[in-house]
JSON list of C-alpha atoms in Angstrom, two decimals:
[
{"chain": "C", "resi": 1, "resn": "UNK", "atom": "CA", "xyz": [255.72, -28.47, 156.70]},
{"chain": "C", "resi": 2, "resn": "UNK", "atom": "CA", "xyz": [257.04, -30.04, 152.98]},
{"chain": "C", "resi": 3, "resn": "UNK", "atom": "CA", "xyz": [254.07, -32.56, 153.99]},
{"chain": "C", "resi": 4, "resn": "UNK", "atom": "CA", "xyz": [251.16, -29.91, 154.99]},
{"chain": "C", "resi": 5, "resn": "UNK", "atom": "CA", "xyz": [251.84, -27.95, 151.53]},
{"chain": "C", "resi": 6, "resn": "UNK", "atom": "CA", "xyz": [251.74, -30.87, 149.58]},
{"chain": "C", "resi": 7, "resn": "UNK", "atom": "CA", "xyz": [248.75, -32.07, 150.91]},
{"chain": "C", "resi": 8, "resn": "UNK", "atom": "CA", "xyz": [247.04, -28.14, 150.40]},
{"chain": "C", "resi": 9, "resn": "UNK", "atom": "CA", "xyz": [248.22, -28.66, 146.57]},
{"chain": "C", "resi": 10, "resn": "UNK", "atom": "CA", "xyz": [246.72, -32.00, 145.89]},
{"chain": "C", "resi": 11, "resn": "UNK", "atom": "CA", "xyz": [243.55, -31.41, 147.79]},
{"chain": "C", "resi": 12, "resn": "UNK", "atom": "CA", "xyz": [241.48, -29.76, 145.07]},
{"chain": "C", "resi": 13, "resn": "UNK", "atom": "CA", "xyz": [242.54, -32.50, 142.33]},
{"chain": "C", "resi": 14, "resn": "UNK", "atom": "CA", "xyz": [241.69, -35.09, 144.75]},
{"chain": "C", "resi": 15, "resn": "UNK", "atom": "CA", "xyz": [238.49, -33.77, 145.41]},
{"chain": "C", "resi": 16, "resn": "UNK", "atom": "CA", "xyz": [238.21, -33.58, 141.24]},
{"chain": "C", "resi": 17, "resn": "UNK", "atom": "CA", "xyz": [238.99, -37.09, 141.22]},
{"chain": "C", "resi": 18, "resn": "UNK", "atom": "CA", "xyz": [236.73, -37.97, 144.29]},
{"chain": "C", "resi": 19, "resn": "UNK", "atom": "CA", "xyz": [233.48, -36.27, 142.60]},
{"chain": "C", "resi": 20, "resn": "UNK", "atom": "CA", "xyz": [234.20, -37.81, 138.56]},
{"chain": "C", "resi": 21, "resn": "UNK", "atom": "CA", "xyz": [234.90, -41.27, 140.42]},
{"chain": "C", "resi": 22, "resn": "UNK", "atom": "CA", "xyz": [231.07, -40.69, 142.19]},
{"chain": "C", "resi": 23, "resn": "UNK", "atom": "CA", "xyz": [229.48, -39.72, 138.81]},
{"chain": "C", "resi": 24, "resn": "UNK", "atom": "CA", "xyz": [231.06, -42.47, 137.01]},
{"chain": "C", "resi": 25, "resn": "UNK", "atom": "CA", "xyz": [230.07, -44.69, 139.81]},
{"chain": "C", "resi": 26, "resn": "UNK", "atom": "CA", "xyz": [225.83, -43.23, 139.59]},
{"chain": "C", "resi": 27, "resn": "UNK", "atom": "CA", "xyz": [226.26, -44.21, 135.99]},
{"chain": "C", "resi": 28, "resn": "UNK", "atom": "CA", "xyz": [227.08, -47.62, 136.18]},
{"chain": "C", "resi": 29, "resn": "UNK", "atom": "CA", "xyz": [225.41, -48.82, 138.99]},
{"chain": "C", "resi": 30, "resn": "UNK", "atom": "CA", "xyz": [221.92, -50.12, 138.48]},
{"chain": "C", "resi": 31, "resn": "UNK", "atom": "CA", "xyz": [218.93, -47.92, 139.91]},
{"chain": "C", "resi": 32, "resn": "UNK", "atom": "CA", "xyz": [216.44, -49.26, 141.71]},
{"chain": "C", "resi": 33, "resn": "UNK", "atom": "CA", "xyz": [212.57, -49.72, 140.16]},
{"chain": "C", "resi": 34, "resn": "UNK", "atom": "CA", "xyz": [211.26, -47.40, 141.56]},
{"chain": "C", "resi": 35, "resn": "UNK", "atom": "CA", "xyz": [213.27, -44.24, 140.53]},
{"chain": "C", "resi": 36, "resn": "UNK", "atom": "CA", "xyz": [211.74, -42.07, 137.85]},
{"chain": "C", "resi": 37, "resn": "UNK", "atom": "CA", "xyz": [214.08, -41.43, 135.15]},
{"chain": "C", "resi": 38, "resn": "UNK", "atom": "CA", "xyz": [214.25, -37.98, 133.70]},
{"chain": "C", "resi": 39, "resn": "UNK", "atom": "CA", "xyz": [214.13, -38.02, 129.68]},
{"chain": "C", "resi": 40, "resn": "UNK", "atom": "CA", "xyz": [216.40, -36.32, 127.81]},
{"chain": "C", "resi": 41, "resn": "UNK", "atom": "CA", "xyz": [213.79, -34.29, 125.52]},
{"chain": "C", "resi": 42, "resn": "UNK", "atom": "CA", "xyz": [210.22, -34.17, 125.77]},
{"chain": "C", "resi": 43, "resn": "UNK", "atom": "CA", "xyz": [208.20, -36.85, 123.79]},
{"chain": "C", "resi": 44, "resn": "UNK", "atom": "CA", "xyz": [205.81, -35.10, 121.21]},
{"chain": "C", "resi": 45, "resn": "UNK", "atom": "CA", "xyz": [202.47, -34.53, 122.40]},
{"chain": "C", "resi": 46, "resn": "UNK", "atom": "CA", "xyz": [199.41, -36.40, 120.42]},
{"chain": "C", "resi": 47, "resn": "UNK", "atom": "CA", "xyz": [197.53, -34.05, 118.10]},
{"chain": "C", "resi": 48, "resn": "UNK", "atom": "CA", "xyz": [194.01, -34.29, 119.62]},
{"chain": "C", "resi": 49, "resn": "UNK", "atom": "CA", "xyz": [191.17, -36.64, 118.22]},
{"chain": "C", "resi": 50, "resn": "UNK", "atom": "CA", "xyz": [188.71, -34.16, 116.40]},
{"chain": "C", "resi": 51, "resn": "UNK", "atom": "CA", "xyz": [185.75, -36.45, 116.33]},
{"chain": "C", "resi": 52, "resn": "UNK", "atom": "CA", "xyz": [183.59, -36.75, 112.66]},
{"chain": "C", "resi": 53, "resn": "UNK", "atom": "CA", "xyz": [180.01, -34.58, 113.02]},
{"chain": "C", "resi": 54, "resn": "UNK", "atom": "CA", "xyz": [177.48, -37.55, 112.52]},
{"chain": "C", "resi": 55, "resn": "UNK", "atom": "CA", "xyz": [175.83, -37.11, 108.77]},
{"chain": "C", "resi": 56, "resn": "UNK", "atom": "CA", "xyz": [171.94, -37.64, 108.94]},
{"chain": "C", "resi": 57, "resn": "UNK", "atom": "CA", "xyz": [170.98, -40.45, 106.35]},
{"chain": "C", "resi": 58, "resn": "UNK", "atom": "CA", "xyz": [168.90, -38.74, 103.80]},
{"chain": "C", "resi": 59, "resn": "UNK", "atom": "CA", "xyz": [165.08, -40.05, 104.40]},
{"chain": "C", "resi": 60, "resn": "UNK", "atom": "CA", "xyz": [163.52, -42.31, 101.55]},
{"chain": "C", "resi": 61, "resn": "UNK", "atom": "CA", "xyz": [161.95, -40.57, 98.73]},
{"chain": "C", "resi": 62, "resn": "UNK", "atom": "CA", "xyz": [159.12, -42.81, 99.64]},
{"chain": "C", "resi": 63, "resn": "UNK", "atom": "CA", "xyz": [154.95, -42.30, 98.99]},
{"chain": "C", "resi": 64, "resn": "UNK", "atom": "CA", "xyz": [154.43, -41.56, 102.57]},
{"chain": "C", "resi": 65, "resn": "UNK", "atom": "CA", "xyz": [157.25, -38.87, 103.28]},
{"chain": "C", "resi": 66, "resn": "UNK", "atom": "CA", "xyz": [155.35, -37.16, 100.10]},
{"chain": "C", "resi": 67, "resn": "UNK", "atom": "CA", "xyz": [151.66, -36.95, 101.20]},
{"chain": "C", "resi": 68, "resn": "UNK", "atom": "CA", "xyz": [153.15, -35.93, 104.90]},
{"chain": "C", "resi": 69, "resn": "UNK", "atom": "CA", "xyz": [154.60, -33.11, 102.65]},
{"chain": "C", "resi": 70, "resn": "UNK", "atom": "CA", "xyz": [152.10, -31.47, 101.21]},
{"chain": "C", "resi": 71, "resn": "UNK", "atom": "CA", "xyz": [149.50, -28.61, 103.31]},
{"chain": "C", "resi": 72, "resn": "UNK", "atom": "CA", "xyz": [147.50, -30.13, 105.82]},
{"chain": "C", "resi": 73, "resn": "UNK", "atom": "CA", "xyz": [144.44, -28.75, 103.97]},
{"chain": "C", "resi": 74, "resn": "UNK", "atom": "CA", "xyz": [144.87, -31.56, 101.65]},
{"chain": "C", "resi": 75, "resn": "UNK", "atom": "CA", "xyz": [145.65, -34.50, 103.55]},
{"chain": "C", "resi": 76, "resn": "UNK", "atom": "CA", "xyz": [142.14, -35.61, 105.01]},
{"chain": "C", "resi": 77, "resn": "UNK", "atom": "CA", "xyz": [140.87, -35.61, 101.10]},
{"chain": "C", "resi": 78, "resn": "UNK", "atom": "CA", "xyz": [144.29, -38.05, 99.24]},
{"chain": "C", "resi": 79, "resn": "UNK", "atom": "CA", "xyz": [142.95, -39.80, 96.28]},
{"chain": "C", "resi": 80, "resn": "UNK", "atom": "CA", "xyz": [145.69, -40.95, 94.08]},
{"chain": "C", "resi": 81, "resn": "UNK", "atom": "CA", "xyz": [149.25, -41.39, 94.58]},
{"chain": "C", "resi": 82, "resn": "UNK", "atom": "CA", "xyz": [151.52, -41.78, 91.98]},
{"chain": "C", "resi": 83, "resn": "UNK", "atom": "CA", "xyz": [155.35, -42.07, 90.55]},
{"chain": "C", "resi": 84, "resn": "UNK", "atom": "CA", "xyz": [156.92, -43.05, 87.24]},
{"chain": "C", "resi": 85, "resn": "UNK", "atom": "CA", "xyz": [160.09, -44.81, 86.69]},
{"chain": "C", "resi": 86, "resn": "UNK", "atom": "CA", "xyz": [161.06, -45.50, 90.23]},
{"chain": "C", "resi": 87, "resn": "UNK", "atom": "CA", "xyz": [164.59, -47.41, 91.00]},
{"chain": "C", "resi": 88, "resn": "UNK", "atom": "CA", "xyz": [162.98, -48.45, 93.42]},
{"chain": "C", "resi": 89, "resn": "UNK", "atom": "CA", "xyz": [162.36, -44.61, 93.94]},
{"chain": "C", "resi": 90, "resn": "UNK", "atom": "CA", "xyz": [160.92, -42.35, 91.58]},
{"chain": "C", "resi": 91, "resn": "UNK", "atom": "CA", "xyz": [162.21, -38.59, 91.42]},
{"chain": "C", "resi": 92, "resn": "UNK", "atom": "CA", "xyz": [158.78, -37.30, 91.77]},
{"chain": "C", "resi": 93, "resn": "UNK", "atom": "CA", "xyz": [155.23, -38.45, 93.14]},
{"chain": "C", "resi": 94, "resn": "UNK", "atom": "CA", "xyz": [152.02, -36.60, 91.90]},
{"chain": "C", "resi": 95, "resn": "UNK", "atom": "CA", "xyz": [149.44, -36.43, 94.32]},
{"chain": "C", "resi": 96, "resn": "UNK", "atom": "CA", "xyz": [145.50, -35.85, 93.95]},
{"chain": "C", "resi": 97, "resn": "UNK", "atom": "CA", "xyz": [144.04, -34.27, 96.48]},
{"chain": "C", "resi": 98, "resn": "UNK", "atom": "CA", "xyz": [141.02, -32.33, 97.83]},
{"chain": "C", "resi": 99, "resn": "UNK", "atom": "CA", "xyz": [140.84, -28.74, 99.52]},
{"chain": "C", "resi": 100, "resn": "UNK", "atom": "CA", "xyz": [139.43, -29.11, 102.48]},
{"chain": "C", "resi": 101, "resn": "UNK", "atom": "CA", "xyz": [139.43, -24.95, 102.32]},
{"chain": "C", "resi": 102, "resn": "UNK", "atom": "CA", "xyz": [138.34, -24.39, 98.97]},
{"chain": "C", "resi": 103, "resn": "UNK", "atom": "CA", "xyz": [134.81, -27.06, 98.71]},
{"chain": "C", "resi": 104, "resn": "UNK", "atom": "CA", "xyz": [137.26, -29.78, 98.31]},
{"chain": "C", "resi": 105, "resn": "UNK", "atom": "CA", "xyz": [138.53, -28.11, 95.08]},
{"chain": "C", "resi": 106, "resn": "UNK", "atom": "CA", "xyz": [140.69, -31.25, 93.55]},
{"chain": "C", "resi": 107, "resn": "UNK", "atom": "CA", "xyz": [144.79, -29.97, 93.34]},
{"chain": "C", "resi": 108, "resn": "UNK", "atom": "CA", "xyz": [147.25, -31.71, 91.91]},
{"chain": "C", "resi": 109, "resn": "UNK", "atom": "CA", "xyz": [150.72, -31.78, 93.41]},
{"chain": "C", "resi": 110, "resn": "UNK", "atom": "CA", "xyz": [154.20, -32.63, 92.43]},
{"chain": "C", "resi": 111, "resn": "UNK", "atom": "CA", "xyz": [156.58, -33.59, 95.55]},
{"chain": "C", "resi": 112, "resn": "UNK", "atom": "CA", "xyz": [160.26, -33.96, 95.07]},
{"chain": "C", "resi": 113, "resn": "UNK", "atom": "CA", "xyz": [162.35, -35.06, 98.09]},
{"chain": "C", "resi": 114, "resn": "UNK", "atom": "CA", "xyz": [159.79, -34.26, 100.23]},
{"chain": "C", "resi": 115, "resn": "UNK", "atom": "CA", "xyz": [159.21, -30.64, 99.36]},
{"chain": "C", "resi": 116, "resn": "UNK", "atom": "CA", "xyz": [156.26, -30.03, 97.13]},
{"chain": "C", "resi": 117, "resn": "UNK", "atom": "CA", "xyz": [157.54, -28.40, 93.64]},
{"chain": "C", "resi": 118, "resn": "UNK", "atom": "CA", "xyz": [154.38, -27.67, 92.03]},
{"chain": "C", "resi": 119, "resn": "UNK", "atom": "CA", "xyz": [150.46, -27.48, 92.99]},
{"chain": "C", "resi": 120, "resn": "UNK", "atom": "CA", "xyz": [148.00, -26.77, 90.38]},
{"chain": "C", "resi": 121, "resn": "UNK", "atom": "CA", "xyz": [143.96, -27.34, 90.11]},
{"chain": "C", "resi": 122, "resn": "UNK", "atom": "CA", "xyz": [143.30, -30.42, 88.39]},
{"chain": "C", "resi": 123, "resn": "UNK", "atom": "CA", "xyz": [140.23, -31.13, 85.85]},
{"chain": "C", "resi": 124, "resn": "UNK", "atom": "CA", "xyz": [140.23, -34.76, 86.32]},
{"chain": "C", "resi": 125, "resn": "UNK", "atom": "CA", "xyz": [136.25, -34.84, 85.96]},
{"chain": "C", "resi": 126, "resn": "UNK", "atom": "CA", "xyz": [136.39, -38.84, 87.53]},
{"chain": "C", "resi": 127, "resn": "UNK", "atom": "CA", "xyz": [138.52, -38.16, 90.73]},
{"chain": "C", "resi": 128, "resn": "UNK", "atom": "CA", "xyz": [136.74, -35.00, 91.25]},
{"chain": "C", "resi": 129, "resn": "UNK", "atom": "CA", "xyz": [133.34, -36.79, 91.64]},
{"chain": "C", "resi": 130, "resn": "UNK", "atom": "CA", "xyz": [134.84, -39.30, 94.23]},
{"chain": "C", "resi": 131, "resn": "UNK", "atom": "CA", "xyz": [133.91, -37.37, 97.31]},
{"chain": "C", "resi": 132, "resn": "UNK", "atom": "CA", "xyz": [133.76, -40.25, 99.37]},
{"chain": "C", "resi": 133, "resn": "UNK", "atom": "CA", "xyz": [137.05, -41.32, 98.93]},
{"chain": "C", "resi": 134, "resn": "UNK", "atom": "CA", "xyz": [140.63, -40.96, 100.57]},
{"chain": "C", "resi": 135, "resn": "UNK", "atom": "CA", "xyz": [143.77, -42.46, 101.53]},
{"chain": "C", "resi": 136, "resn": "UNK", "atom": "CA", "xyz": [144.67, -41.82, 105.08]},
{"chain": "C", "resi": 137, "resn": "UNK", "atom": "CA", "xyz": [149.07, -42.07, 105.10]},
{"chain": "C", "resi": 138, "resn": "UNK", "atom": "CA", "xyz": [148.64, -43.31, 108.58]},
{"chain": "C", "resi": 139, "resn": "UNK", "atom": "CA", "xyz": [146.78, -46.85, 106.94]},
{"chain": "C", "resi": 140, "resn": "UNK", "atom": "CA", "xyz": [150.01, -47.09, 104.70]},
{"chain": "C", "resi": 141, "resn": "UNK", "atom": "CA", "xyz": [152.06, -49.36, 106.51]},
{"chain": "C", "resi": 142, "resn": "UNK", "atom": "CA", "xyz": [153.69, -50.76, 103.49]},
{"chain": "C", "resi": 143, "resn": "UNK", "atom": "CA", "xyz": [155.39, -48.09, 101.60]},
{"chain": "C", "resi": 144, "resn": "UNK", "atom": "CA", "xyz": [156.40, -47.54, 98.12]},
{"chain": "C", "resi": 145, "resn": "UNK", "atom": "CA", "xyz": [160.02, -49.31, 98.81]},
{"chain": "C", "resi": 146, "resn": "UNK", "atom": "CA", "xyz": [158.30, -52.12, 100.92]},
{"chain": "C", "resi": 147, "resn": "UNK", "atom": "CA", "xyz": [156.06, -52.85, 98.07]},
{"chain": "C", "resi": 148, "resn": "UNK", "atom": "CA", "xyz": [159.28, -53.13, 95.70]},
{"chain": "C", "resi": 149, "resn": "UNK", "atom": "CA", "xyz": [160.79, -55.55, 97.71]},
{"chain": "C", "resi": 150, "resn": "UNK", "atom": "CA", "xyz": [157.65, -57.47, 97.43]},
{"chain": "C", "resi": 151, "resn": "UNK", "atom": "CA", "xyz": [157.86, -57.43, 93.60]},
{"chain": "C", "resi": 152, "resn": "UNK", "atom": "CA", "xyz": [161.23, -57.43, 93.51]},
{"chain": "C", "resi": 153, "resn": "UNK", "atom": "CA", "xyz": [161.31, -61.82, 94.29]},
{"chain": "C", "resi": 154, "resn": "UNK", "atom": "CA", "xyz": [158.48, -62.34, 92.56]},
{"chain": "C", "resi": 155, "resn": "UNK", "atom": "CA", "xyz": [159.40, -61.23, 89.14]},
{"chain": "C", "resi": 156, "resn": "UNK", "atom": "CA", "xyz": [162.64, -63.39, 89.93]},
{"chain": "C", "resi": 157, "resn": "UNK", "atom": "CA", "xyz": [160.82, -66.29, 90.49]},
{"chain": "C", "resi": 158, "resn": "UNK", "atom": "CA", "xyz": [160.16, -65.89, 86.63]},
{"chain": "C", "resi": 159, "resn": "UNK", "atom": "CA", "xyz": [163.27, -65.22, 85.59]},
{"chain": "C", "resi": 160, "resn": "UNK", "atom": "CA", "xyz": [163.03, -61.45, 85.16]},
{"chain": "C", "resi": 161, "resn": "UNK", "atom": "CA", "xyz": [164.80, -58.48, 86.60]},
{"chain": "C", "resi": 162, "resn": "UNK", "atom": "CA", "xyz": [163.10, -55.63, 87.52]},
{"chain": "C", "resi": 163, "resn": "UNK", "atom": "CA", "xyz": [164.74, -52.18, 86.10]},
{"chain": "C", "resi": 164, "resn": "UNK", "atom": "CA", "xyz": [162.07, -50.07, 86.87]},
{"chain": "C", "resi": 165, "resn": "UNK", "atom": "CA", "xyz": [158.81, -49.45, 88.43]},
{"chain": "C", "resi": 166, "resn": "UNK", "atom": "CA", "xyz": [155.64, -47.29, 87.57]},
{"chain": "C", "resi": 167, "resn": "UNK", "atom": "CA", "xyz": [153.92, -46.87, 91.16]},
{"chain": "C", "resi": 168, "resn": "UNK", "atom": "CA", "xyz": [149.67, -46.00, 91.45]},
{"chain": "C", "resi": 169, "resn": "UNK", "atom": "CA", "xyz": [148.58, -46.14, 95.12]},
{"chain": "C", "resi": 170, "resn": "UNK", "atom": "CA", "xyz": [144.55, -45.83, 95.70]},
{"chain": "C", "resi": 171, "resn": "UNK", "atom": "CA", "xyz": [141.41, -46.72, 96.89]},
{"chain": "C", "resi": 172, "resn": "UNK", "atom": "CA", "xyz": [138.51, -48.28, 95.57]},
{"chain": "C", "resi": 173, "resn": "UNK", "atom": "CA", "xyz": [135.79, -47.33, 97.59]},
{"chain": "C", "resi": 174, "resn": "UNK", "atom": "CA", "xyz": [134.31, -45.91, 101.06]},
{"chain": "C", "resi": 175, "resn": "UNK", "atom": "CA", "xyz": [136.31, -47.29, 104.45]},
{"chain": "C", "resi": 176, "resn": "UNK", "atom": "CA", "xyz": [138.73, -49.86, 101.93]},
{"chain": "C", "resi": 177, "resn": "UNK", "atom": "CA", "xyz": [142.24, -50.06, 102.37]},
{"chain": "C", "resi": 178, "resn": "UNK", "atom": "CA", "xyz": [144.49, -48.19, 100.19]},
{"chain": "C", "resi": 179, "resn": "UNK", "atom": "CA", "xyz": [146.05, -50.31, 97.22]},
{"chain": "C", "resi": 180, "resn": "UNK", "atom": "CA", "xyz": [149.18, -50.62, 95.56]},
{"chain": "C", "resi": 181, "resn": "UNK", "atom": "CA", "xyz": [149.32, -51.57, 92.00]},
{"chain": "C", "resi": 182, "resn": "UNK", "atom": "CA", "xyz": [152.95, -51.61, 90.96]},
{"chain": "C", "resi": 183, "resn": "UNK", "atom": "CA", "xyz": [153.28, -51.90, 86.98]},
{"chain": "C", "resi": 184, "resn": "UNK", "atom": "CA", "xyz": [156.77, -53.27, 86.28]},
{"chain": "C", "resi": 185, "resn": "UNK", "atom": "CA", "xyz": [159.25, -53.11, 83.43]},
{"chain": "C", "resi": 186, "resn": "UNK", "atom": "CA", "xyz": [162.78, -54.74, 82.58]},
{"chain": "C", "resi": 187, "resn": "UNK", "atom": "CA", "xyz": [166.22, -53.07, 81.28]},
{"chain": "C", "resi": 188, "resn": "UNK", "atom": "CA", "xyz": [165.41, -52.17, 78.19]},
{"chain": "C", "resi": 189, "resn": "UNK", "atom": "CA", "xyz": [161.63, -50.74, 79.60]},
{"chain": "C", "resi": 190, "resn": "UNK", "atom": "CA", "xyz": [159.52, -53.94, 77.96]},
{"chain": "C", "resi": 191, "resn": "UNK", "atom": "CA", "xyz": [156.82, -54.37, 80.36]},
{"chain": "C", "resi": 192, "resn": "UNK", "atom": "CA", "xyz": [157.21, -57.76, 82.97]},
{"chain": "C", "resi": 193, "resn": "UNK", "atom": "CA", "xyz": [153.50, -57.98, 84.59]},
{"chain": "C", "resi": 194, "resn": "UNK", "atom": "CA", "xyz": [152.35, -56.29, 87.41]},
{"chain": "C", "resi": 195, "resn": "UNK", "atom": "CA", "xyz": [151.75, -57.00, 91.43]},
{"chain": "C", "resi": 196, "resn": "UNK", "atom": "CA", "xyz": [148.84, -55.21, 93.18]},
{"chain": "C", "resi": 197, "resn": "UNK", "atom": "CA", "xyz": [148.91, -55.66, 96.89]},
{"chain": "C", "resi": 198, "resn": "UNK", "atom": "CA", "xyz": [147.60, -54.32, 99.86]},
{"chain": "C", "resi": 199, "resn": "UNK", "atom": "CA", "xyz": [149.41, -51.34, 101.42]},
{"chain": "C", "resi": 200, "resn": "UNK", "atom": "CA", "xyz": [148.02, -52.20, 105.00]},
{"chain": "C", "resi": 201, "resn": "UNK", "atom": "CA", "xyz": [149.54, -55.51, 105.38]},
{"chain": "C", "resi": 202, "resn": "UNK", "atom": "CA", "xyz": [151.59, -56.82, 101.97]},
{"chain": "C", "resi": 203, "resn": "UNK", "atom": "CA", "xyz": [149.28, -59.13, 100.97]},
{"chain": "C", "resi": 204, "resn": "UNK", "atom": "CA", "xyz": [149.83, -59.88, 97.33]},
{"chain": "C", "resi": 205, "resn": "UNK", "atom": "CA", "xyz": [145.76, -59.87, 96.24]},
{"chain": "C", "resi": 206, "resn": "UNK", "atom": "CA", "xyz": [147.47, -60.38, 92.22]},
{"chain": "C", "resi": 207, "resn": "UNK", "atom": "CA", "xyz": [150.09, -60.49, 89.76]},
{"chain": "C", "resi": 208, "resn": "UNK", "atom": "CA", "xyz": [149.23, -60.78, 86.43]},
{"chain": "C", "resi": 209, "resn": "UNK", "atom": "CA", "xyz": [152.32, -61.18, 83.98]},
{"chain": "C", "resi": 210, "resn": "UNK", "atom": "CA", "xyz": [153.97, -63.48, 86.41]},
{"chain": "C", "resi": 211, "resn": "UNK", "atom": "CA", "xyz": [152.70, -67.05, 86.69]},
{"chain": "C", "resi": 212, "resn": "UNK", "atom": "CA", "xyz": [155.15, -68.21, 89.17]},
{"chain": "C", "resi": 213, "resn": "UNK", "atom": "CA", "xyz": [155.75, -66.91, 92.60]},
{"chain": "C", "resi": 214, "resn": "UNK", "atom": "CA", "xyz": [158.36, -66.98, 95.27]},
{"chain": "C", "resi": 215, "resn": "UNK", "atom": "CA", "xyz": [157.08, -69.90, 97.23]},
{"chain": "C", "resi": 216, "resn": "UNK", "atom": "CA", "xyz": [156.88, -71.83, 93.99]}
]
């Protein structure tokens, strides 16, 4: 009987003993690879990757963007293209034109960044007569910044450095090709020479002002 009551006592503090023994005993022994082990807090989740809009590069304030600019009445009747002071681009071309609407009435048109600012009738008595005449944009396969790049070695190959450009494209008669005559000027705006060159293929046809050139 003493032994039966003493066993009743001790039976819940050896079962206390039994089950901290057991968790001691999980925490020391070494658990197998393949067990997934619970963390103790949550890891932060990653802020999600908001992705940058793409930016459209602005397009060239080039010759050709300009005359593709301007109303479609004009286009079949382009005489003259021109723009002052580019680096390499100018800020705006003036275009001469014919209205194919009005008796080919002669306009001329001020473009800036492609979006024509001004359009008034023009009494240039010589362009007007030149029915014959016109400068088809699709021919222009060397554009305004093309034709830089052309001058742009050649005035190096004497020594100078271009600062900025007066641009004239044309076309001297019935079924020629259009013509770039680029009239070029330094820093300080003291005029280098010039390089006149065809705007269908590149081909340098002068450059007076500049005896050497880039092959040289």
């Amino acid at each position: 009987m003493i032994f039966l009551r003493t066993a009743k006592i001790l039976t819940p503090s050896l079962i206390c003993c039994l089950l901290l023994g057991s968790m001691a005993f999980a925490d020391d022994q070494v658990q197998p690879s393949n067990w997934a082990v619970e963390p103790n807090a949550p890891e932060p989740v990653p802020a999600p990757v908001m992705a940058e809009p793409e930016v459209a590069e602005p397009i060239p304030n080039w010759a050709v963007t300009a005359m593709l600019a301007i109303d479609p009445k004009y286009i079949q009747g382009i005489l003259v293209v021109t723009g002052r002071n580019g680096t390499p681009e100018p800020k705006e071309w003036i275009i001469l034109a014919r209205d194919s609407n009005d008796l080919g009435t002669l306009h001329k048109l001020t473009v800036a960044d492609g979006q024509v600012i001004a359009d008034v009738q023009s009494m240039n008595a010589f362009e007007s007569f030149r029915q014959d005449v016109s400068i088809d944009p699709t021919q222009v396969q060397v554009d305004s910044g093309d034709a830089y790049l052309i001058a742009q070695p050649i005035a190096a190959a004497n020594s100078k450095i271009i600062g900025h450009v007066d641009y004239a494209l044309t076309v001297r008669g019935t079924d020629s090709a259009p013509i770039w005559t680029l009239n070029c000027f330094d820093l300080n705006g003291g005029f280098l020479g010039k390089v006149v060159l065809l705007a269908t293929t590149g081909y340098v046809l002068s450059q007076p002002g500049f005896k050497n050139s880039p092959s040289q």
